[in-house]
Backbone as CSV, one residue per row, in Angstrom:
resi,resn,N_x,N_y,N_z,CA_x,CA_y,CA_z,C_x,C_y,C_z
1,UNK,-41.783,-35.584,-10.093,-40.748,-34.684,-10.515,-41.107,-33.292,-9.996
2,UNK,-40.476,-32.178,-9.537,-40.224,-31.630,-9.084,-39.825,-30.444,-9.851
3,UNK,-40.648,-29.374,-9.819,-40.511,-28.119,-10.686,-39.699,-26.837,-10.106
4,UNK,-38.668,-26.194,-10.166,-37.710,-25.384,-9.440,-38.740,-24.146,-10.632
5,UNK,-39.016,-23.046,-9.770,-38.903,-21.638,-10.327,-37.710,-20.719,-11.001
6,UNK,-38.064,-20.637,-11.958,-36.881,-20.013,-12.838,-36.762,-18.671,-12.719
7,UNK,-35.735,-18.471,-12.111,-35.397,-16.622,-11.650,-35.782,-15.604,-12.516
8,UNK,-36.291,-14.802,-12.618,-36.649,-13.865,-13.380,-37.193,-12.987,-12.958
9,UNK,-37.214,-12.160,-14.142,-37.916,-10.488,-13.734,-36.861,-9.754,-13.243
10,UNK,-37.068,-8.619,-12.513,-36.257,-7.122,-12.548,-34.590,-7.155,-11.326
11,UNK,-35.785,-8.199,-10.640,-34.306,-8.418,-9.167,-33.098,-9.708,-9.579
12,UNK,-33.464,-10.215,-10.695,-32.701,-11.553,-11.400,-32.211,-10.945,-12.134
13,UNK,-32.646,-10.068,-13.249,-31.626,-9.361,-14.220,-30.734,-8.597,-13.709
14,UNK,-30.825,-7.486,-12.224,-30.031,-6.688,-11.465,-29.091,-8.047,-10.952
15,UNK,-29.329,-8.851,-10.358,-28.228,-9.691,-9.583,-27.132,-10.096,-10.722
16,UNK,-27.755,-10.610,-12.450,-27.409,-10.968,-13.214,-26.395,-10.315,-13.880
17,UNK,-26.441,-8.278,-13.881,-25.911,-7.658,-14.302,-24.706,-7.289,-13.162
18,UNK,-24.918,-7.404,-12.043,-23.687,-7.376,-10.939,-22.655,-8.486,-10.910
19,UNK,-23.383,-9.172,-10.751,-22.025,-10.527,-11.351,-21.277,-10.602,-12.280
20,UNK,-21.971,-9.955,-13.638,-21.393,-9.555,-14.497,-19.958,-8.770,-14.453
21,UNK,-20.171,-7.585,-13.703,-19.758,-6.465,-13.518,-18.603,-7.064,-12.090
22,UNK,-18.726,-8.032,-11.759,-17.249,-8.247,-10.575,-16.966,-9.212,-11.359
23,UNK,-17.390,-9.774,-12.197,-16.297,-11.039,-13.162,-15.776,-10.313,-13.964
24,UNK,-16.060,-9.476,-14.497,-15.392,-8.179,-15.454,-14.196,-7.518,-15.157
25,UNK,-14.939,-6.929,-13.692,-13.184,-6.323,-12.809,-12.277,-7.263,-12.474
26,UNK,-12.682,-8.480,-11.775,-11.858,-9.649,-11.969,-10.832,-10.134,-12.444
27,UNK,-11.506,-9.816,-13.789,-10.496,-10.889,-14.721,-9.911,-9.304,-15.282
28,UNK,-10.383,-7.701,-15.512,-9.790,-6.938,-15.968,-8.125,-7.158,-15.272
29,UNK,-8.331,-6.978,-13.228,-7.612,-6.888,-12.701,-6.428,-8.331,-12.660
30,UNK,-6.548,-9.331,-13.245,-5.389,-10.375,-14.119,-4.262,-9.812,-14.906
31,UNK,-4.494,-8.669,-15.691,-3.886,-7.942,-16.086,-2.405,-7.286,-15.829
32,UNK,-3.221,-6.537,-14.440,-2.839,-5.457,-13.955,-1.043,-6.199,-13.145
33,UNK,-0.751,-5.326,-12.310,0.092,-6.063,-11.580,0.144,-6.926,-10.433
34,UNK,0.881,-7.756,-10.097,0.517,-8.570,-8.669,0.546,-8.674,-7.597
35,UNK,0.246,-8.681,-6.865,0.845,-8.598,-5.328,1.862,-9.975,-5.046
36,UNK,2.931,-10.209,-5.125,3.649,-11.505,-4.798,4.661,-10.761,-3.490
37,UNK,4.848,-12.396,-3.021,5.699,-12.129,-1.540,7.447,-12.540,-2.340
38,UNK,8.221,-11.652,-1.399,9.563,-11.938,-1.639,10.279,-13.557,-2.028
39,UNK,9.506,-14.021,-0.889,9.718,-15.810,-0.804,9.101,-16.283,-2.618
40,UNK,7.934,-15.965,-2.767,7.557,-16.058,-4.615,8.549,-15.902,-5.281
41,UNK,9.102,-14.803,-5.044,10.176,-14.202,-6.336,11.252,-14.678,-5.949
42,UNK,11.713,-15.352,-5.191,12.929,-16.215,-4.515,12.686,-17.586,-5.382
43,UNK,11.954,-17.752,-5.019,11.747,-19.538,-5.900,11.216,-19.184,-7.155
44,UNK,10.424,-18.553,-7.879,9.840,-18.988,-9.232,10.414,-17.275,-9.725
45,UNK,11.825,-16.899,-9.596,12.068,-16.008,-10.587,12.325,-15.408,-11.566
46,UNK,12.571,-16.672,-12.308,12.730,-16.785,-14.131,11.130,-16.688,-14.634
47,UNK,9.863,-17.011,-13.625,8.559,-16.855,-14.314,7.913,-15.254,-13.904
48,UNK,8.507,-14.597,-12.978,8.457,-12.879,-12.811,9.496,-12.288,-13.674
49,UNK,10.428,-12.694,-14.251,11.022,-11.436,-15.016,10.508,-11.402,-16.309
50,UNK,10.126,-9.834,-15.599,9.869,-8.930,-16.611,8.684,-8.110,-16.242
51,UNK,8.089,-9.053,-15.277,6.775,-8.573,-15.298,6.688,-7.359,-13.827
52,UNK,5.383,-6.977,-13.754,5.123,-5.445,-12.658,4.819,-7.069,-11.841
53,UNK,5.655,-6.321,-10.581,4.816,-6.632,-9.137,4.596,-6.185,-8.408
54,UNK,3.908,-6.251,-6.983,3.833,-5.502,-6.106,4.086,-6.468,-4.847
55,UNK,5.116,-5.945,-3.797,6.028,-6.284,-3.025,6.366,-5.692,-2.114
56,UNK,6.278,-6.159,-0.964,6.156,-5.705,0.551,7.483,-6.257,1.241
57,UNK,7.735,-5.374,2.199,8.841,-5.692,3.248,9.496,-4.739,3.796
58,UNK,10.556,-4.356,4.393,11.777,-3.651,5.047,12.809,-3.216,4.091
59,UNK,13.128,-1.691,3.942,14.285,-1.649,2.844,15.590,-1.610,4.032
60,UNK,16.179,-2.253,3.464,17.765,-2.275,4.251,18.893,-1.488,3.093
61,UNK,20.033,-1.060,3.688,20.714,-0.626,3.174,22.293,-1.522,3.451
62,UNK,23.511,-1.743,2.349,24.394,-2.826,2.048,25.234,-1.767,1.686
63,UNK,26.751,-1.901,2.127,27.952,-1.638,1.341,28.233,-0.150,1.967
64,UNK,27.400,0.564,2.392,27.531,1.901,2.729,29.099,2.429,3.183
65,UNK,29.304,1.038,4.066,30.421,1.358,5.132,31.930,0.309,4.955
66,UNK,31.359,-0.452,3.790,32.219,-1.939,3.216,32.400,-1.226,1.683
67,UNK,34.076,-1.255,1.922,34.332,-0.194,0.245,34.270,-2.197,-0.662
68,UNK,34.295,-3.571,0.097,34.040,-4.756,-0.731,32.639,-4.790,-1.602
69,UNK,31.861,-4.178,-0.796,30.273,-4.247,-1.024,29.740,-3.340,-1.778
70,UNK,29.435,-3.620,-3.187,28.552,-2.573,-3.946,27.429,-1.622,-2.933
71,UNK,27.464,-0.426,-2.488,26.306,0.542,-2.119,25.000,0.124,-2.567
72,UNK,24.150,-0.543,-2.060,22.710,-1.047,-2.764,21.901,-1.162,-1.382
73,UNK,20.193,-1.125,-1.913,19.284,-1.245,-1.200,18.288,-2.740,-1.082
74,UNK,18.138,-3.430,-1.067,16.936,-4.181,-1.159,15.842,-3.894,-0.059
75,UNK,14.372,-4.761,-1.122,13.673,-5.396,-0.003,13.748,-6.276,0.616
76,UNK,13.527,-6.397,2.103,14.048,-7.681,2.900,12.426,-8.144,3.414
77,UNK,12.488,-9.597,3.409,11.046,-10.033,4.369,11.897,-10.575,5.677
78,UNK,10.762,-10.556,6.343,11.379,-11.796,7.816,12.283,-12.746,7.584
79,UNK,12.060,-13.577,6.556,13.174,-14.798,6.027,14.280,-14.545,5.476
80,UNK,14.146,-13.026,5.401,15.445,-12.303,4.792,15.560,-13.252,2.977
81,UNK,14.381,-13.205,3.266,14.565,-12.948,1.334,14.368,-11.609,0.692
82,UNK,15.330,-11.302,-0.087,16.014,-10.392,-0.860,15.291,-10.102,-2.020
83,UNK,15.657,-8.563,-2.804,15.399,-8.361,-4.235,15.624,-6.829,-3.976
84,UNK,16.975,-6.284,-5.160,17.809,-5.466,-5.059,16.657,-4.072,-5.491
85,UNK,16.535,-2.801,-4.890,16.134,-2.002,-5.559,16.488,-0.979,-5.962
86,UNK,16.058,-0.578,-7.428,16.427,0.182,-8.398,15.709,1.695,-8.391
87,UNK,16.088,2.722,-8.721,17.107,3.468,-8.406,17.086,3.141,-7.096
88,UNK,18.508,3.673,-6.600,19.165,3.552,-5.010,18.376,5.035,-4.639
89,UNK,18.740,5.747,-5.322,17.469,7.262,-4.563,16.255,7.283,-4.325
90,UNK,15.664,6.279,-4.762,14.078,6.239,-4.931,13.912,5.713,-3.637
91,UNK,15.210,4.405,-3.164,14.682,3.669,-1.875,15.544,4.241,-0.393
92,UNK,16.332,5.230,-0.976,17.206,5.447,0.086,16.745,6.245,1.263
93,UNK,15.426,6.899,1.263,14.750,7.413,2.200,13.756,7.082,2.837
94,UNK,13.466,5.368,2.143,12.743,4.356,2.942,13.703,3.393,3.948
95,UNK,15.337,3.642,4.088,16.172,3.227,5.098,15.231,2.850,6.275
96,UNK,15.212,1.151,6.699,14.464,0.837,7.849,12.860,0.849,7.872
97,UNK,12.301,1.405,6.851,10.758,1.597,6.913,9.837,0.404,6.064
98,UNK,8.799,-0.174,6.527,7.809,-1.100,5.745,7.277,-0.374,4.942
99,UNK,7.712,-0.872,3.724,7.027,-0.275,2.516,6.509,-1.499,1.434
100,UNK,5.676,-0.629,0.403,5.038,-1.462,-0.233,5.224,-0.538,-1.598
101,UNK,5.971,-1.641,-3.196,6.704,-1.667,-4.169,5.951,-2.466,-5.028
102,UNK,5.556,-0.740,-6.219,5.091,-1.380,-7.457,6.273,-1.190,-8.639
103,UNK,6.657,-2.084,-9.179,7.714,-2.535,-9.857,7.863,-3.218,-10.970
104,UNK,8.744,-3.269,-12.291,9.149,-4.099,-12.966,10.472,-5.240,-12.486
105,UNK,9.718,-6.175,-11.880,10.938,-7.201,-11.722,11.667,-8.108,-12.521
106,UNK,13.092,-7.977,-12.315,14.419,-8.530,-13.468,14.905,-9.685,-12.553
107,UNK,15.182,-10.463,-12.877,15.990,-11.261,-13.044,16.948,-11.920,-13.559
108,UNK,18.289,-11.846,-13.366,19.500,-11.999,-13.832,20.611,-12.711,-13.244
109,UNK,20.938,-14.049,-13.487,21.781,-15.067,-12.751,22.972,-14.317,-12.089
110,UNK,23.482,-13.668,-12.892,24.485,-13.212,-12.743,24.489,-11.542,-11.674
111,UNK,23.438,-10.727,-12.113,23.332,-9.931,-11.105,22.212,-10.453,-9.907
112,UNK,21.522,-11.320,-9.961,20.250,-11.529,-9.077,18.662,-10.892,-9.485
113,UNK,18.062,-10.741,-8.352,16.719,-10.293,-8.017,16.752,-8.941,-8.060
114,UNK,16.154,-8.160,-8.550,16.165,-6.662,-8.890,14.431,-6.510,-8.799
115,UNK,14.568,-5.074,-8.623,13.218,-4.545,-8.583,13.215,-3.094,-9.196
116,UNK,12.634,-2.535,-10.412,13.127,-1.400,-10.645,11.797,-0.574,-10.279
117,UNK,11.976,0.121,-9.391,11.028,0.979,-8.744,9.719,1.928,-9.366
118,UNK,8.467,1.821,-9.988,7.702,2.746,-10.300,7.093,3.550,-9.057
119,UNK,6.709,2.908,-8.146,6.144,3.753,-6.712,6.549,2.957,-5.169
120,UNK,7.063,3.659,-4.356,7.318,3.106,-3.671,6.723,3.603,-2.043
121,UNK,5.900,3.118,-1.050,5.532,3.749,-0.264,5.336,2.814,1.235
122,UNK,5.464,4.144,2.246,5.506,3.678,3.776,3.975,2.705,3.807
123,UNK,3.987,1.845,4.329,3.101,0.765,5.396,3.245,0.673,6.646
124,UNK,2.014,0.881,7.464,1.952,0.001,8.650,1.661,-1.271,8.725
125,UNK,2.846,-1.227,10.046,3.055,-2.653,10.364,1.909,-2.949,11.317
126,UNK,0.837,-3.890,11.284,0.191,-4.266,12.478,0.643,-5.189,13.445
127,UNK,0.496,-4.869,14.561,1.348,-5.643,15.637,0.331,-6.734,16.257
């Protein structure tokens, strides 16, 4: 049988107390809000409303020039999945720009995918 050395002393308690300390932030950061992709909140959006996310893509602008079309902004991804954002002033000077959206997201059959805006800011795109 075969005897393994049992970690200890000053460099085992330091490794012991760091692990500690990123399982801590870890699970603090569970909490916090999420990073989900448009395509997420497209399929599982009755299990995001309500909650903060954080959400990336292209703001486009709708209706501007169509008196049929409510005036509104969303975020758009490549797949052109959608989610409307709230206030229209907050996003209206991200017209055309990759941005990245921390948010309370709603969901509502009847109005759709909403995003109501707490911060909203330019990203680069890497090519």
């Amino acid at each position: 049988m075969t005897s393994h050395p049992r970690a200890s002393g000053p460099g085992a308690r330091a490794a012991l107390g760091v692990l500690l300390l990123v399982l801590t932030a870890a699970l603090s950061a569970c909490g916090g809000p999420r990073g989900v992709s448009l395509t997420e909140l497209a399929v599982n959006s009755e299990f995001y409303d309500g909650k903060d996310v954080v959400a990336s893509g292209v703001v486009r602008e709708f209706g501007a020039r169509d008196d049929r079309v409510e005036h509104h902004y969303v975020l758009q991804d490549a797949e052109v999945n959608r989610v409307q954002l709230l206030p229209a002033d907050a996003a209206a000077p991200h017209t055309g720009s990759a941005v990245e959206v921390l948010g309370e997201f709603e969901y509502d059959e009847d109005r759709g995918r909403r995003l109501h805006i707490d911060t909203i800011e330019a990203v680069r795109v890497s090519r």
